Coordinates of C-alpha atoms in Angstrom, one line a residue:
K1 CA -14.7 112.9 113.7
R2 CA -16.7 114.6 110.9
T3 CA -16.9 112.5 107.7
S4 CA -16.8 114.0 104.2
I5 CA -20.5 113.0 103.7
G6 CA -21.6 114.9 106.7
G7 CA -21.7 112.2 109.3
N8 CA -20.4 112.7 112.9
L9 CA -18.7 109.9 114.7
E10 CA -18.2 110.4 118.5
L11 CA -16.4 108.2 121.0
S12 CA -16.6 109.4 124.6
Q13 CA -15.8 108.3 128.1
R14 CA -17.7 110.2 130.9
F15 CA -17.2 110.1 134.6
G16 CA -19.6 111.5 137.2
Y17 CA -20.3 111.9 140.9
Q18 CA -23.7 112.5 142.5
D19 CA -25.0 112.6 146.0
N20 CA -28.1 114.0 147.9
N21 CA -30.0 113.5 151.2
S22 CA -32.9 111.5 149.7
N23 CA -33.7 108.2 151.4
F24 CA -34.4 106.7 148.1
F25 CA -31.0 107.6 146.6
V26 CA -29.3 104.1 146.6
P27 CA -26.4 103.8 146.7
T28 CA -25.3 107.0 148.2
Q29 CA -22.3 109.0 147.0
Q30 CA -22.5 107.5 143.5
G31 CA -19.6 107.3 141.2
T32 CA -20.6 106.7 137.6
G33 CA -18.9 105.9 134.3
R34 CA -20.2 105.8 130.8
L35 CA -18.4 104.7 127.6
S36 CA -20.4 105.5 124.4
L37 CA -19.9 105.3 120.7
S38 CA -22.4 107.2 118.5
Y39 CA -22.8 108.1 114.8
T40 CA -25.1 110.7 113.3
Q41 CA -25.8 110.8 109.6
P42 CA -27.7 113.7 108.0
L43 CA -30.3 112.4 105.4
L44 CA -31.5 115.7 104.0
R45 CA -29.8 119.0 105.1
G46 CA -26.1 118.8 105.4
R47 CA -25.8 115.5 103.5
G48 CA -23.4 114.9 100.7
H49 CA -19.7 115.2 99.8
A50 CA -20.2 118.5 97.9
V51 CA -21.8 120.2 100.8
N52 CA -19.4 119.1 103.5
T53 CA -16.2 119.8 101.5
S54 CA -17.4 123.2 100.2
V55 CA -15.2 125.1 102.7
I56 CA -12.1 123.3 101.3
V57 CA -13.2 123.9 97.7
L58 CA -13.8 127.6 98.3
A59 CA -10.4 128.0 100.0
E60 CA -8.7 126.3 97.0
I61 CA -10.6 128.6 94.6
D62 CA -9.6 131.7 96.7
S63 CA -6.0 130.5 96.4
V64 CA -6.3 130.3 92.6
V65 CA -7.9 133.7 92.4
A66 CA -5.1 135.2 94.6
W67 CA -2.5 133.6 92.2
D68 CA -4.3 135.1 89.2
Q69 CA -4.2 138.5 90.9
F70 CA -0.5 138.1 91.5
T71 CA 0.0 137.0 87.9
E72 CA -1.8 140.1 86.7
L73 CA 0.3 142.4 88.8
M74 CA 3.4 140.6 87.6
Q75 CA 2.4 141.0 84.0
E76 CA 1.8 144.7 84.5
R77 CA 5.2 145.1 86.1
L78 CA 6.9 143.2 83.3
L79 CA 5.0 145.3 80.7
D80 CA 6.1 148.5 82.5
V81 CA 9.7 147.3 82.4
T82 CA 9.5 146.5 78.7
R83 CA 7.9 149.8 77.9
A84 CA 10.6 151.6 79.9
Y85 CA 13.3 149.7 78.0
W86 CA 12.0 150.7 74.6
E87 CA 11.4 154.3 75.8
L88 CA 15.1 154.3 76.8
Y89 CA 16.0 153.0 73.3
M90 CA 13.8 155.7 71.8
W91 CA 15.3 158.6 73.8
R92 CA 18.8 157.4 73.0
S93 CA 17.9 157.4 69.3
I94 CA 16.4 160.9 69.7
L95 CA 19.6 162.0 71.4
L96 CA 21.6 161.0 68.3
Q97 CA 19.0 162.8 66.1
R98 CA 19.2 165.9 68.2
E99 CA 23.0 165.8 68.2
R100 CA 23.1 165.6 64.4
H101 CA 20.4 168.2 64.2
L102 CA 22.5 170.6 66.4
G103 CA 25.6 169.8 64.4
Q104 CA 23.9 170.9 61.2
A105 CA 22.9 174.2 62.7
Q106 CA 26.3 174.6 64.3
R107 CA 28.2 174.2 61.0
I108 CA 25.9 176.7 59.4
F109 CA 26.5 179.2 62.2
D110 CA 30.3 178.7 62.2
E111 CA 30.4 179.2 58.4
L112 CA 28.4 182.4 58.7
E113 CA 30.6 183.6 61.6
S114 CA 33.7 183.0 59.5
R115 CA 32.3 185.0 56.6
R116 CA 30.8 187.8 58.8
E117 CA 33.3 190.4 57.5
V118 CA 33.0 189.2 53.9
D119 CA 29.5 188.7 52.6
T120 CA 27.2 187.6 55.5
L121 CA 24.2 189.6 56.6
Q122 CA 23.7 190.1 60.4
S123 CA 20.2 188.7 60.1
Q124 CA 21.5 185.4 58.9
V125 CA 24.0 185.1 61.8
V126 CA 21.2 185.9 64.3
R127 CA 18.8 183.4 62.8
A128 CA 21.5 180.7 62.8
R129 CA 22.4 181.5 66.4
A130 CA 18.8 181.2 67.4
A131 CA 18.6 177.8 65.7
V132 CA 21.7 176.6 67.6
A133 CA 20.3 177.7 70.9
T134 CA 16.9 176.1 70.3
R135 CA 18.4 172.8 69.2
R136 CA 20.9 172.8 72.1
A137 CA 17.9 173.1 74.5
E138 CA 16.2 170.2 72.8
L139 CA 19.4 168.2 73.3
V140 CA 19.4 169.0 77.0
R141 CA 15.8 167.8 77.3
A142 CA 16.7 164.5 75.5
E143 CA 19.6 163.9 77.9
A144 CA 17.3 164.6 80.9
S145 CA 14.7 162.2 79.5
I146 CA 17.3 159.5 79.2
R147 CA 18.3 159.9 82.9
N148 CA 14.6 159.9 83.9
V149 CA 13.9 156.7 82.1
Q150 CA 17.0 155.1 83.6
T151 CA 15.8 156.1 87.0
R152 CA 12.4 154.5 86.3
I153 CA 14.0 151.3 85.1
R154 CA 16.1 151.1 88.3
S155 CA 13.0 151.6 90.4
L156 CA 10.9 149.0 88.5
V157 CA 13.6 146.3 88.5
N158 CA 14.7 147.2 92.1
A159 CA 17.9 145.3 91.8
P160 CA 20.4 146.3 94.5
D161 CA 23.4 146.7 92.1
L162 CA 21.2 149.1 90.1
V163 CA 19.6 151.0 92.9
N164 CA 22.9 151.7 94.6
S165 CA 24.5 153.0 91.4
S166 CA 22.6 156.1 90.4
T167 CA 25.4 157.1 88.0
L168 CA 25.3 153.8 86.2
E169 CA 24.5 154.2 82.5
L170 CA 22.0 151.7 80.9
I171 CA 22.6 150.9 77.3
P172 CA 19.9 148.9 75.4
A173 CA 21.4 145.8 73.9
E174 CA 18.4 144.6 71.8
P175 CA 17.3 146.7 68.8
P176 CA 13.6 146.7 67.7
K177 CA 12.4 144.5 64.9
R178 CA 12.0 146.3 61.6
D179 CA 9.9 143.7 59.7
Y180 CA 6.2 143.7 60.0
I181 CA 4.7 140.9 62.2
S182 CA 1.3 139.9 60.9
I183 CA -1.1 139.2 63.8
N184 CA -4.4 137.4 63.3
V185 CA -7.2 138.7 65.4
R186 CA -8.6 135.3 66.1
D187 CA -5.3 133.9 67.2
A188 CA -4.7 136.9 69.4
L189 CA -8.1 136.5 71.0
L190 CA -7.5 132.8 71.7
T191 CA -4.1 133.6 73.2
A192 CA -5.6 136.3 75.4
L193 CA -8.4 134.0 76.6
Q194 CA -5.9 131.3 77.5
H195 CA -3.4 133.5 79.3
R196 CA -5.1 136.6 80.6
P197 CA -5.4 136.1 84.4
E198 CA -8.5 138.2 84.8
V199 CA -10.4 135.7 82.6
D200 CA -9.4 132.8 84.8
A201 CA -10.1 134.8 88.0
A202 CA -13.7 135.5 86.7
L203 CA -14.2 131.8 86.0
Q204 CA -13.0 130.9 89.4
R205 CA -15.4 133.4 91.0
I206 CA -18.3 131.8 89.0
R207 CA -17.2 128.4 90.3
A208 CA -17.1 129.6 93.9
S209 CA -20.6 131.1 93.4
S210 CA -21.8 127.8 92.1
V211 CA -20.5 126.0 95.2
R212 CA -22.1 128.5 97.5
L213 CA -25.4 128.2 95.6
K214 CA -25.4 124.4 96.0
V215 CA -24.8 124.8 99.8
S216 CA -27.5 127.4 100.1
K217 CA -30.0 125.1 98.2
N218 CA -29.2 122.3 100.6
E219 CA -29.9 124.5 103.5
L220 CA -33.6 124.8 102.3
L221 CA -34.2 121.1 103.2
P222 CA -35.5 120.0 106.6
L223 CA -33.0 118.6 109.1
L224 CA -33.4 114.8 109.2
D225 CA -30.6 112.8 110.9
F226 CA -30.2 109.1 111.5
V227 CA -28.7 108.5 114.9
V228 CA -27.3 105.2 116.3
E229 CA -25.5 104.8 119.6
T230 CA -24.1 102.0 121.7
Y231 CA -22.8 102.4 125.3
V232 CA -21.8 100.6 128.5
S233 CA -22.2 102.2 131.9
G234 CA -21.1 101.5 135.5
L235 CA -22.2 102.5 139.0
E236 CA -20.5 102.2 142.4
G237 CA -21.2 103.8 145.8
R238 CA -18.9 105.3 148.3
S239 CA -17.6 107.8 145.6
D240 CA -15.6 105.0 144.0
I241 CA -15.4 106.3 140.4
G242 CA -12.6 104.0 139.5
Q243 CA -14.7 100.9 140.4
A244 CA -17.6 102.4 138.4
W245 CA -15.2 102.6 135.4
V246 CA -14.3 98.9 135.9
N247 CA -18.0 98.0 136.2
Q248 CA -18.6 99.3 132.7
F249 CA -16.9 96.2 131.3
S250 CA -17.9 93.6 134.0
A251 CA -21.3 94.4 135.6
G252 CA -22.8 96.6 132.9
E253 CA -24.1 95.2 129.6
P254 CA -23.9 97.0 126.3
S255 CA -27.0 99.0 125.4
Y256 CA -27.9 100.7 122.1
S257 CA -30.3 103.2 120.7
V258 CA -31.4 103.9 117.1
G259 CA -33.6 106.8 116.0
L260 CA -34.4 109.7 113.7
Q261 CA -34.2 113.5 114.5
L262 CA -36.4 115.7 112.5
E263 CA -36.4 119.5 112.5
V264 CA -38.5 121.7 110.2
P265 CA -38.1 125.5 110.5
W266 CA -41.3 127.4 110.4
R267 CA -41.4 129.2 107.0
N268 CA -37.6 129.0 106.8
R269 CA -37.3 132.6 105.7
A270 CA -33.6 133.0 106.5
A271 CA -32.5 130.0 104.3
I272 CA -34.8 131.2 101.5
A273 CA -33.3 134.7 101.6
R274 CA -29.8 133.3 101.5
Y275 CA -30.7 131.1 98.5
K276 CA -32.1 134.1 96.6
R277 CA -29.0 136.1 97.4
R278 CA -26.8 133.4 96.0
C279 CA -28.8 133.2 92.8
I280 CA -28.5 136.9 92.3
E281 CA -24.7 136.7 93.0
A282 CA -24.3 133.9 90.5
R283 CA -26.1 135.9 87.8
Q284 CA -24.1 139.0 88.6
L285 CA -20.8 137.1 88.3
V286 CA -21.9 135.6 84.9
E287 CA -22.6 139.1 83.7
E288 CA -19.2 140.3 85.0
F289 CA -17.6 137.5 83.1
N290 CA -19.3 138.4 79.9
T291 CA -18.3 142.0 80.4
T292 CA -14.7 140.9 81.0
I293 CA -14.7 138.9 77.8
E294 CA -16.2 141.7 75.7
R295 CA -13.7 144.2 77.1
L296 CA -10.9 141.8 76.5
M297 CA -12.0 141.2 72.9
G298 CA -12.2 145.0 72.4
E299 CA -8.7 145.5 73.8
V300 CA -7.3 142.8 71.6
E301 CA -9.0 144.1 68.4
V302 CA -7.8 147.6 69.1
A303 CA -4.2 146.4 69.8
V304 CA -4.0 144.3 66.6
R305 CA -5.5 147.2 64.6
E306 CA -3.0 149.6 66.2
V307 CA -0.1 147.3 65.3
K308 CA -1.1 147.4 61.6
T309 CA -1.9 151.2 61.7
S310 CA 1.4 152.0 63.4
F311 CA 3.4 150.1 60.9
R312 CA 1.7 151.8 58.0
E313 CA 2.2 155.1 59.8
M314 CA 5.9 154.3 60.2
E315 CA 6.2 153.6 56.5
G316 CA 4.5 156.9 55.7
H317 CA 6.8 158.8 58.0
Y318 CA 9.8 157.0 56.6
C319 CA 9.0 158.1 53.0
S320 CA 8.4 161.6 54.3
M321 CA 11.7 161.5 56.1
L322 CA 13.5 160.6 52.8
S323 CA 11.7 163.4 51.0
N324 CA 12.6 165.9 53.7
E325 CA 16.2 164.7 53.7
A326 CA 16.4 165.2 50.0
D327 CA 14.8 168.6 50.4
A328 CA 17.3 169.6 53.1
R329 CA 20.3 168.6 51.0
Y330 CA 18.9 170.6 48.0
L331 CA 18.3 173.7 50.1
E332 CA 21.8 173.4 51.7
Q333 CA 23.4 173.2 48.2
R334 CA 21.3 176.1 47.0
W335 CA 22.2 178.2 50.0
R336 CA 25.9 177.6 49.5
L337 CA 25.8 178.6 45.9
L338 CA 24.0 181.9 46.4
P339 CA 26.0 185.0 47.1
G340 CA 26.3 185.9 50.8
E341 CA 24.8 189.4 50.5
D342 CA 21.9 188.3 48.4
R343 CA 18.6 188.8 50.3
G344 CA 17.4 185.6 48.6
R345 CA 20.1 183.7 50.5
S346 CA 18.4 184.7 53.8
F347 CA 15.1 183.2 52.6
V348 CA 16.9 180.1 51.5
L349 CA 18.6 179.9 54.9
E350 CA 15.2 180.1 56.6
D351 CA 13.8 177.4 54.4
L352 CA 16.9 175.3 55.1
L353 CA 16.6 175.5 58.9
D354 CA 12.8 174.8 58.7
S355 CA 13.5 171.8 56.4
Q356 CA 16.0 170.4 59.0
D357 CA 13.4 170.9 61.7
R358 CA 10.9 168.9 59.6
L359 CA 13.5 166.2 59.0
V360 CA 14.2 165.7 62.7
S361 CA 10.5 165.6 63.4
E362 CA 9.9 162.9 60.8
E363 CA 12.9 161.0 62.1
F364 CA 11.3 161.1 65.6
A365 CA 8.0 159.9 64.1

């Protein structure tokens, strides 16, 4: 039995048989028995609770690191699912925008077609037909993007009732928030340091390196063991091993031994090299931890800044969208009031279609 402080407790029962042709071998055909109890306690190298339980501690640390790695992968998967959800919401919104965009061009084309024999120029009909074709192609792309995102969501979630239903349509149930959420950089950094698994994994690796460094430092010491043993032994001739075992407790008397074992390796280069290696590993892991913290702080600062910038961008695009919407309404009214055969009406039609394109672009933004 090995104790947590490095001691070794041993209880043993040995049986033996020995015989030879010597005249001085008395008795012949000897059966022997020896019952011994010994305890060896390291006093220098291998001594201490920390050194002897290091394997268990390192296994526990590896378990925590493995859990951190699993948590990081799980967070990435959840983030991918969340991104796919909002991408699906975005493309469904784009689909509505493209349908409205196509409907505007289709109404203009239908009106020009109905007035072809009255006051419509052929160039206007051709331009409106081209706009309809272009916008219908954009609508097809939006529909395909929706199906692609739905396929990606099914593969990410990997639920049997979703995977086996490729024709199932996914409809987002939660709309995005429209109010600005103020995020403090300091609070975001503290939250990241507390919950980002790579930070905890880096700390656990430093802890493991510290344990290995302590063990390596202990291996630099000489081997000095305190040894104590007590035993009883029995001897019987005629190959009677059973009687020899009985004699252990009747004829034999308990004996004991106490001593020290000292071992000093010459120059001890292997242990010194291992210790230097552990020191370098510890410094390397500390630098990796500092790099992880700096990278994390940079990611958080950029993310918080992007939230503010994106919201301000959205406000700008919203104002631009309202202006383009007013411009499109004005151009449409002006186009309807102009005579059909007027060349200026063709230029206004071109401006109207371009304004509608700019409007849908700002809606997308």
